[in-house]
Structures are given as C-alpha cells and as structure tokens.
Amino acid sequence: MASTYKKGNAVIDSITYLIVILVFAIAGVLAYKIVTDANVEIQADPDMSQDAKETTADVVERFPIIFDSAFVFVVVLMWALVIVASFNIDAHPIFLAFTLILMTFVLFIGGIFANFFEEFIEDEELTAAADDFPKTKWIMNHLLHLILAVATTIMIALFGKNRFSESAI
C-alpha cells in the first residue's frame, strides 16, 4: 500500500504568510499616501464641488482606521488558514527535524522583511503616512516574534496530531 505521508508545508506556508503581510502593509501605506496627495489636490482645486471635497476628506480621514484594522484581520485570518491547511496534511514526524532547520531560514527572511518595512516607512515622504497606521507598524516591528509564533503553531498542527487512530497495516 502506498504511503499517505507528505513532506509538509510549514516552511512554504510561513514564507507565503510573510510575503502576504509585507505586501499588504506596504500597499496600505502607499495607498494612503496616494489618497492623501489626491485629497490635497482636490481641496486646492476651485473647480471641485464642496460635496466632492467633503467626500474625499472623509475618505482620507477614515482610510487609516479601516485599513489598519483590515491589516490586523488579514494577519489573524492568514494565521488561522495556514494552521488549518497544515492540520489537513498528513506529515511524517521525521520531517520535523528538517522543518526545524528550515525554520531558521524563515526567521531570517522575517527579519529581513521587518527591516525592509522599517526602512521603507522611514522615507521622508512616507513617514507621515505610516504614522497613521499604529497597528501595522507594531506588527511589522514585531514581525520576527510573530513569524516565530506562526511557525511554531504550524509545526504543532502539522506534526502534533494524534496518530493512534491510524490503522496499523
């Protein structure tokens, strides 16, 4: 009978998680910067109606609150999804050793991504925009701790399942 064991996906899921978080954080800050710049132009344009000016000012006011909360939602939702995906894979316990070794690489990538985001938001044009995203900044400043927790829970879900219910053939 063919083996049903698979290598697992802890490393790939962790890297995907990191990439999605980094892209979402950068997209939020950049989008807010673009919306803010457009709002300045709209407010200065005498041809724009007062209703249009009020609407764009309202969008700019609400954007960081909504997007910052959406970022936290994406972080938590992605974490839950990778745990569920890892739990559904039947991985052989021998791959735990390889996964632990490869997780050091994932932690290294997490550190690089956290440093990249920090340098990205320190740009003089983006600093003011990034300051309006406190939750995003906090998560990205603690990305190494977050990915360590995510990777640990993925490995627990992947390798910590009860194997007594399997048939002994």
Short mmCIF file of C-alpha atoms in Angstrom, two decimals, residues 19-168:
data_model
loop_
_atom_site.label_atom_id
_atom_site.label_comp_id
_atom_site.label_asym_id
_atom_site.label_seq_id
_atom_site.Cartn_x
_atom_site.Cartn_y
_atom_site.Cartn_z
CA ILE A 19 5.03 37.82 1.79
CA VAL A 20 1.29 38.49 2.08
CA ILE A 21 1.77 40.51 5.28
CA LEU A 22 4.62 42.57 3.81
CA VAL A 23 2.75 43.31 0.58
CA PHE A 24 -0.43 44.24 2.45
CA ALA A 25 1.45 46.57 4.82
CA ILE A 26 3.31 48.33 2.00
CA ALA A 27 0.16 48.59 -0.11
CA GLY A 28 -1.71 50.21 2.77
CA VAL A 29 0.90 52.88 3.39
CA LEU A 30 1.36 53.62 -0.31
CA ALA A 31 -2.38 53.76 -0.97
CA TYR A 32 -2.84 56.16 1.93
CA LYS A 33 -0.04 58.36 0.63
CA ILE A 34 -1.66 58.44 -2.83
CA VAL A 35 -5.12 59.17 -1.40
CA THR A 36 -3.71 61.93 0.82
CA ASP A 37 -1.88 63.55 -2.09
CA ALA A 38 -5.01 63.35 -4.24
CA ASN A 39 -7.02 64.93 -1.43
CA VAL A 40 -4.61 67.86 -1.23
CA GLU A 41 -5.04 68.43 -4.97
CA ILE A 42 -8.82 68.14 -4.76
CA GLN A 43 -9.06 70.52 -1.81
CA ALA A 44 -6.94 73.10 -3.68
CA ASP A 45 -8.95 72.81 -6.93
CA PRO A 46 -11.52 75.64 -7.13
CA ASP A 47 -13.48 73.75 -9.81
CA MET A 48 -14.36 70.89 -7.45
CA SER A 49 -17.70 70.99 -5.69
CA GLN A 50 -17.89 71.27 -1.93
CA ASP A 51 -19.54 67.85 -1.81
CA ALA A 52 -16.57 66.25 -3.61
CA LYS A 53 -14.14 67.97 -1.25
CA GLU A 54 -16.05 66.76 1.82
CA THR A 55 -16.27 63.22 0.47
CA THR A 56 -12.55 62.95 -0.27
CA ALA A 57 -11.70 64.49 3.11
CA ASP A 58 -13.93 61.86 4.75
CA VAL A 59 -12.22 59.05 2.82
CA VAL A 60 -8.79 60.30 3.86
CA GLU A 61 -9.91 60.56 7.48
CA ARG A 62 -11.34 57.02 7.61
CA PHE A 63 -8.76 55.25 5.43
CA PRO A 64 -6.05 54.59 8.06
CA ILE A 65 -8.50 53.32 10.67
CA ILE A 66 -10.18 50.92 8.26
CA PHE A 67 -7.00 49.72 6.58
CA ASP A 68 -5.10 49.34 9.86
CA SER A 69 -7.90 47.16 11.23
CA ALA A 70 -8.08 45.25 7.95
CA PHE A 71 -4.36 44.55 8.24
CA VAL A 72 -4.84 43.01 11.69
CA PHE A 73 -7.75 40.99 10.31
CA VAL A 74 -5.59 39.68 7.43
CA VAL A 75 -2.78 38.75 9.83
CA VAL A 76 -5.10 36.76 12.09
CA LEU A 77 -7.09 35.21 9.23
CA MET A 78 -3.97 34.11 7.36
CA TRP A 79 -2.61 32.62 10.58
CA ALA A 80 -5.78 30.61 11.06
CA LEU A 81 -5.79 29.49 7.42
CA VAL A 82 -2.22 28.22 7.47
CA ILE A 83 -2.92 26.32 10.69
CA VAL A 84 -5.97 24.65 9.13
CA ALA A 85 -4.02 23.87 5.95
CA SER A 86 -1.17 22.38 7.99
CA PHE A 87 -3.53 20.31 10.10
CA ASN A 88 -5.02 18.73 6.98
CA ILE A 89 -1.66 17.43 5.78
CA ASP A 90 -0.57 14.03 7.00
CA ALA A 91 3.15 14.62 7.54
CA HIS A 92 5.58 12.02 8.80
CA PRO A 93 7.26 13.01 12.09
CA ILE A 94 10.74 12.53 10.61
CA PHE A 95 10.26 15.77 8.71
CA LEU A 96 10.07 17.73 11.97
CA ALA A 97 13.87 17.81 12.14
CA PHE A 98 14.14 19.17 8.59
CA THR A 99 11.38 21.67 9.27
CA LEU A 100 13.13 22.99 12.38
CA ILE A 101 16.31 23.52 10.38
CA LEU A 102 14.45 25.26 7.55
CA MET A 103 12.54 27.46 10.00
CA THR A 104 15.79 29.26 10.83
CA PHE A 105 15.79 30.34 7.19
CA VAL A 106 12.19 31.55 7.54
CA LEU A 107 13.08 33.53 10.67
CA PHE A 108 15.98 35.10 8.76
CA ILE A 109 13.59 36.13 5.97
CA GLY A 110 11.19 37.54 8.58
CA GLY A 111 13.98 39.70 9.97
CA ILE A 112 14.86 40.94 6.51
CA PHE A 113 11.21 41.78 5.78
CA ALA A 114 10.84 43.64 9.11
CA ASN A 115 13.99 45.67 8.41
CA PHE A 116 12.84 46.36 4.87
CA PHE A 117 9.49 47.69 6.06
CA GLU A 118 11.16 49.84 8.71
CA GLU A 119 13.49 51.37 6.13
CA PHE A 120 10.59 51.76 3.71
CA ILE A 121 8.47 53.81 6.13
CA GLU A 122 11.44 55.92 7.23
CA ASP A 123 11.38 57.54 3.79
CA GLU A 124 10.74 61.21 4.31
CA GLU A 125 7.61 61.21 2.13
CA LEU A 126 6.09 58.11 3.78
CA THR A 127 6.81 58.79 7.45
CA ALA A 128 3.70 60.90 8.00
CA ALA A 129 1.53 58.36 6.20
CA ALA A 130 2.99 55.42 8.13
CA ASP A 131 2.43 57.16 11.46
CA ASP A 132 -1.32 56.85 10.90
CA PHE A 133 -1.06 53.03 10.92
CA PRO A 134 -0.07 52.18 14.52
CA LYS A 135 -1.26 48.55 14.44
CA THR A 136 0.53 47.85 11.17
CA LYS A 137 3.73 49.44 12.44
CA TRP A 138 3.57 47.47 15.68
CA ILE A 139 3.02 44.16 13.90
CA MET A 140 5.78 44.85 11.39
CA ASN A 141 8.16 45.94 14.18
CA HIS A 142 7.45 42.62 15.91
CA LEU A 143 7.36 40.53 12.74
CA LEU A 144 10.13 38.22 13.91
CA HIS A 145 8.18 37.34 17.05
CA LEU A 146 5.01 36.93 15.03
CA ILE A 147 6.56 34.59 12.47
CA LEU A 148 8.13 32.56 15.28
CA ALA A 149 4.67 32.11 16.82
CA VAL A 150 3.10 31.34 13.43
CA ALA A 151 5.81 28.83 12.53
CA THR A 152 5.52 27.16 15.92
CA THR A 153 1.75 26.78 15.65
CA ILE A 154 2.10 25.49 12.09
CA MET A 155 4.59 22.85 13.22
CA ILE A 156 2.35 21.88 16.14
CA ALA A 157 -0.62 21.49 13.78
CA LEU A 158 1.48 19.63 11.23
CA PHE A 159 3.33 17.22 13.48
CA GLY A 160 1.36 17.16 16.73
CA LYS A 161 -1.65 15.19 15.52
CA ASN A 162 -2.78 12.04 17.23
CA ARG A 163 -1.55 9.10 15.18
CA PHE A 164 -3.24 6.39 17.31
CA SER A 165 -6.37 6.49 15.19
CA GLU A 166 -4.46 5.37 12.08
CA SER A 167 -4.63 1.74 11.10
CA ALA A 168 -1.51 -0.31 11.72
#
